[in-house]
Short mmCIF file of C-alpha atoms in Angstrom, two decimals:
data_model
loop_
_atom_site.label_atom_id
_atom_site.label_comp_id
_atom_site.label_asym_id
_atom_site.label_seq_id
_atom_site.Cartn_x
_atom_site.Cartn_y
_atom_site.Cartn_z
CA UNK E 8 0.00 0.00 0.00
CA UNK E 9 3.04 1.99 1.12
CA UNK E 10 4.18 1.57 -2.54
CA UNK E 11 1.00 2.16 -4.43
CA UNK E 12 0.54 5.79 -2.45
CA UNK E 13 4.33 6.85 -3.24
CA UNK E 14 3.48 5.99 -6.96
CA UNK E 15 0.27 7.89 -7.03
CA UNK E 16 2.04 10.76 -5.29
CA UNK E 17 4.94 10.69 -7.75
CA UNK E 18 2.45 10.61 -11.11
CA UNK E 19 0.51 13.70 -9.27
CA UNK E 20 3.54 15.81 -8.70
CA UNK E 21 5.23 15.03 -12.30
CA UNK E 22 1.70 16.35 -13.92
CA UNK E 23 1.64 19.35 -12.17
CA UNK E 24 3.69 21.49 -14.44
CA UNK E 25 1.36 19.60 -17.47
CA UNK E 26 -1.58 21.55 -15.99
CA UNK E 27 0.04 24.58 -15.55
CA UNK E 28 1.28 24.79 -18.78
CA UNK E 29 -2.56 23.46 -20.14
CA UNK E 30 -3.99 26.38 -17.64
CA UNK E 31 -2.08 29.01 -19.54
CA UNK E 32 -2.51 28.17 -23.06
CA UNK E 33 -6.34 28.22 -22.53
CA UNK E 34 -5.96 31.48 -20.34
CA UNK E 35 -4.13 32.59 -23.54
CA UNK E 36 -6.89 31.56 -26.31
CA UNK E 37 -9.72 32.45 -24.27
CA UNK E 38 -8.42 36.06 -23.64
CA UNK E 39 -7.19 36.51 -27.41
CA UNK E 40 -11.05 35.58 -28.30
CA UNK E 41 -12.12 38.57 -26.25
CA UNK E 42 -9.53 40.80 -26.94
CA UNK E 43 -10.96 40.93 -30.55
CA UNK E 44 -14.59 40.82 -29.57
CA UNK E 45 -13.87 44.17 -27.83
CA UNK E 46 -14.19 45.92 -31.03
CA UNK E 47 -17.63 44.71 -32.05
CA UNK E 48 -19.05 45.33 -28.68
CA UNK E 49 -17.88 48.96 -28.59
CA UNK E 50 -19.91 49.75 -31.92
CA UNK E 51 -22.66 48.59 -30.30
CA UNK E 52 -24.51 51.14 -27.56
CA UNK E 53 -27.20 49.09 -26.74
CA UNK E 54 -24.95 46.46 -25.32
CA UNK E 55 -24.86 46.15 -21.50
CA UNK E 56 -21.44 46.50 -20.14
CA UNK E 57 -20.85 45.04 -16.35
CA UNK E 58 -17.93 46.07 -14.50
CA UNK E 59 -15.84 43.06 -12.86
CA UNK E 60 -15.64 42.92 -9.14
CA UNK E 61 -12.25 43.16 -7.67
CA UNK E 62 -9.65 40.96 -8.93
CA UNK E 63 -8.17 38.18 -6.79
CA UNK E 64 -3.78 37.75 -6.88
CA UNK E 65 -3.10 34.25 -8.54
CA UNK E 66 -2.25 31.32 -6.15
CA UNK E 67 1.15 31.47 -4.87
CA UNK E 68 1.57 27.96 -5.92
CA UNK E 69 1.44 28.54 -9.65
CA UNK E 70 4.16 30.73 -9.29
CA UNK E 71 6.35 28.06 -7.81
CA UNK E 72 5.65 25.83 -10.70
CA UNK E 73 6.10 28.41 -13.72
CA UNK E 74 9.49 28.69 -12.04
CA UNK E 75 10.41 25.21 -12.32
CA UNK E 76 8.91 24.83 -15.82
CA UNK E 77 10.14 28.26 -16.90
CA UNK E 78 7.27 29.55 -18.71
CA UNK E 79 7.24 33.56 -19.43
CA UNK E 80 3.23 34.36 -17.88
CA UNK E 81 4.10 38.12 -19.48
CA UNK E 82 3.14 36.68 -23.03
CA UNK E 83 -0.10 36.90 -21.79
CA UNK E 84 -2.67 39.42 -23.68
CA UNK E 85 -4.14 42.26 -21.91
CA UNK E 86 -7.49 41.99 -20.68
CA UNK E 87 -9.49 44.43 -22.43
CA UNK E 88 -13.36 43.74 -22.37
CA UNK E 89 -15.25 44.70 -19.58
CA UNK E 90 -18.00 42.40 -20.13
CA UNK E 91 -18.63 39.66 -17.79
CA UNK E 92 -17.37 37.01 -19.82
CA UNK E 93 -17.38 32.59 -18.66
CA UNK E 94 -15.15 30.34 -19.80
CA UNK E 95 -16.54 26.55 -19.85
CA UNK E 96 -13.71 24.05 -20.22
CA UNK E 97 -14.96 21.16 -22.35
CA UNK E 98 -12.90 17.64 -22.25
CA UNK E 99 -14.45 14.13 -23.45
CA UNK E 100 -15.94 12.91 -20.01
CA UNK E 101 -14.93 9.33 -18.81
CA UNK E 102 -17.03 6.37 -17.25
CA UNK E 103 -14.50 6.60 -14.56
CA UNK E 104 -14.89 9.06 -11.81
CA UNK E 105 -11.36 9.74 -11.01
CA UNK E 106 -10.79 10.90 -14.66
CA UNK E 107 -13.56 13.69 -14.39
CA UNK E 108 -12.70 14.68 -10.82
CA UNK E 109 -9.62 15.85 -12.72
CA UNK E 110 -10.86 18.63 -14.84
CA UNK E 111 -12.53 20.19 -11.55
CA UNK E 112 -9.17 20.58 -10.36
CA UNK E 113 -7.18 21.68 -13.92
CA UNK E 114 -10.29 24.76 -13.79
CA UNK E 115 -9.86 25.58 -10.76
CA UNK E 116 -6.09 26.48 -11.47
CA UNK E 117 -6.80 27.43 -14.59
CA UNK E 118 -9.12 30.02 -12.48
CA UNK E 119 -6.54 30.97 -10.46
CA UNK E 120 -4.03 32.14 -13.03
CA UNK E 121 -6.96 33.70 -15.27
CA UNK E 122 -8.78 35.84 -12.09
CA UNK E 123 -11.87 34.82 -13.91
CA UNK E 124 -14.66 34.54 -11.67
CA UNK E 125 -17.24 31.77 -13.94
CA UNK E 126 -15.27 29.26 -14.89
CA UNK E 127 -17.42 25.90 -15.48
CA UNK E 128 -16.55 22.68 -16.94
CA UNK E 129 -18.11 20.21 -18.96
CA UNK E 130 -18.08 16.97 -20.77
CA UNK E 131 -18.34 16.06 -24.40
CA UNK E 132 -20.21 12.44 -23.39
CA UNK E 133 -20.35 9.40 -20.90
CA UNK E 134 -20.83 12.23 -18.07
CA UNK E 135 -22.52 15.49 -16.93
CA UNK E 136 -22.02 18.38 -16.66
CA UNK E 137 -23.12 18.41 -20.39
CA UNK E 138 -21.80 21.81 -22.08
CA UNK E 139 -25.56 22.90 -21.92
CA UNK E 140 -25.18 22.34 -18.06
CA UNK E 141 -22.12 24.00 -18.16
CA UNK E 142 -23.51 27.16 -20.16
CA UNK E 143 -26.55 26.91 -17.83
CA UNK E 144 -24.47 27.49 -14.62
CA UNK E 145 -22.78 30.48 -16.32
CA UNK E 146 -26.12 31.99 -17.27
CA UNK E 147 -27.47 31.95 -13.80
CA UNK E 148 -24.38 33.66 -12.33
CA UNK E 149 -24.81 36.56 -14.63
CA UNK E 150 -22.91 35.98 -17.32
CA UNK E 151 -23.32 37.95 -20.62
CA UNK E 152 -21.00 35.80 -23.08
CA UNK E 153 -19.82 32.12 -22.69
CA UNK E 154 -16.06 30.94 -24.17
CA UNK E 155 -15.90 27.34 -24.51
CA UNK E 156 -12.56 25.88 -25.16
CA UNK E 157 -11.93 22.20 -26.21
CA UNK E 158 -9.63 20.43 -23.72
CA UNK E 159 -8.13 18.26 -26.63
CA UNK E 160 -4.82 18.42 -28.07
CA UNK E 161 -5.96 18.38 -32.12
CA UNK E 162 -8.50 18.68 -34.12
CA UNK E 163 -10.04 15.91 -34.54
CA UNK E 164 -13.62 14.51 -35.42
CA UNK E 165 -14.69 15.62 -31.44
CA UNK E 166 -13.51 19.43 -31.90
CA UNK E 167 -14.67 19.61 -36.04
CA UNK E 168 -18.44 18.44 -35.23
CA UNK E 169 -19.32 16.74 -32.40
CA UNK E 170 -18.65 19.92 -29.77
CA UNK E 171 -19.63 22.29 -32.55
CA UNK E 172 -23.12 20.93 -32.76
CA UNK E 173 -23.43 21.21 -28.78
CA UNK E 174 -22.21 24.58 -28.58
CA UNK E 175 -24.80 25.06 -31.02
CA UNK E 176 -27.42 23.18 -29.19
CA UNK E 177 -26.67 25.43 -26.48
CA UNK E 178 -27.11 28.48 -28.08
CA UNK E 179 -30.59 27.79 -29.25
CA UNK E 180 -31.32 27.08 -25.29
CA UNK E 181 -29.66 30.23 -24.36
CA UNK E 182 -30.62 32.67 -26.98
CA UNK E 183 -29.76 35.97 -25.06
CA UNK E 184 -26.00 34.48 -24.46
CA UNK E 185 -23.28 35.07 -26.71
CA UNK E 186 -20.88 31.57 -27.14
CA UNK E 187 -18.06 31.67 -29.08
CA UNK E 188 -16.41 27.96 -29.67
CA UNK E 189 -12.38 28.70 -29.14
CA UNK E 190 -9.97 26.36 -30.64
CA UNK E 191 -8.55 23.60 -29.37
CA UNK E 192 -4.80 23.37 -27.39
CA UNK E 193 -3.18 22.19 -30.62
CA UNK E 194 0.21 23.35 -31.51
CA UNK E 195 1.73 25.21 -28.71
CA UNK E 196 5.37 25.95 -27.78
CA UNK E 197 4.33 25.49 -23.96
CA UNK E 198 3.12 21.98 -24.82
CA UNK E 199 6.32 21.34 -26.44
CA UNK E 200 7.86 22.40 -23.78
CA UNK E 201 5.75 20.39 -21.18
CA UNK E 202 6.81 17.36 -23.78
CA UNK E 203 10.61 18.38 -23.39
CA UNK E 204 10.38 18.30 -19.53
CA UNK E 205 8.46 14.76 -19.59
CA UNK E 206 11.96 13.40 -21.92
CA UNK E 207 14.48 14.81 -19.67
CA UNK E 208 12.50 13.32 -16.95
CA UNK E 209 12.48 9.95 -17.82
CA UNK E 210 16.49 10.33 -18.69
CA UNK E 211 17.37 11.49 -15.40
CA UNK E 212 15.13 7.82 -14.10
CA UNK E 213 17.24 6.02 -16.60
CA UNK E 214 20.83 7.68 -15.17
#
């Protein structure tokens, strides 16, 4: 038992920096997709704008980890849209619990490095939330426009139809809600990098 705890303590600490990096490339996409919504909602006067509540410091641990995986969080975009915008992270949902648990936890760091304060998560299949469940949530805590990133790595038949057509789905339930589909996590120098750190890792086990 002694064994099997050490292992499962090992695999959590070595994906750590994984999630970081993950964390920041959707904190990067999802801001970039309101960054250039900014403009459109400007033109338009009749648009509600809601100021954002203060804005809570990032965890302390994240910095720890950026340091060991040297990632540069200054690449990130400026946040320039003032409307209260969710983000609803979107993976493929697994029969087994453990699997889903973990996408609570990825958004909530993901939260932490973003300061964004509706951050929901959702499953493609095989588990709820559903992304209309997800979209729901952010609805009910005031939330004027809905960014739902794909947790998937490429672009594959999931992220070309099968989430399109639920983000659509969801749209026709929440007609007053504007949700933009992001792109997927697909090429990324951060991922590369979080590939990089996995290689020298196993090197340093072989030495």
């Amino acid at each position: 038992h002694a064994h099997a705890g050490s292992h499962r303590f090992h695999m959590a600490s070595t994906l750590r920096p994984l999630y970081v990096s993950l964390a920041i490339g959707i904190a990067c996409v999802s801001l970039m997709f309101i960054g250039k919504r900014r403009g459109n909602l400007s033109s338009t006067s009749s648009r509600r704008v809601i100021r954002p509540s203060g804005v809570c410091s990032p965890a302390r641990r994240l910095s720890r980890n950026v340091k060991t995986f040297s990632l540069d969080v200054k690449t990130f975009p400026a946040k320039k849209s003032t409307v209260s915008v969710a983000v609803v992270i979107v993976d493929h949902g697994s029969r087994r619990e453990e699997a889903n648990k973990m996408l609570f936890e990825f958004a909530e760091l993901y939260k932490d490095i973003s300061d964004r304060s509706i951050v929901e998560v959702a499953h493609m299949e095989l588990a709820r939330p559903s992304i209309s469940d997800a979209v729901g949530k952010c609805h009910e805590k005031g939330a004027e426009s809905v960014v739902v990133v794909p947790y998937f790595l490429s672009r594959g038949r999931h992220v070309q139809s099968d989430i399109p057509k639920l983000v659509e789905d969801a749209r026709d339930e929440y007609p007053s809600l504007e949700i933009t589909l992001a792109d997927c996590l697909g090429m990324d120098k951060m991922i590369a990098q979080v590939i990089e750190a996995r290689v020298s890792s196993a090197i340093e086990k072989q030495a």
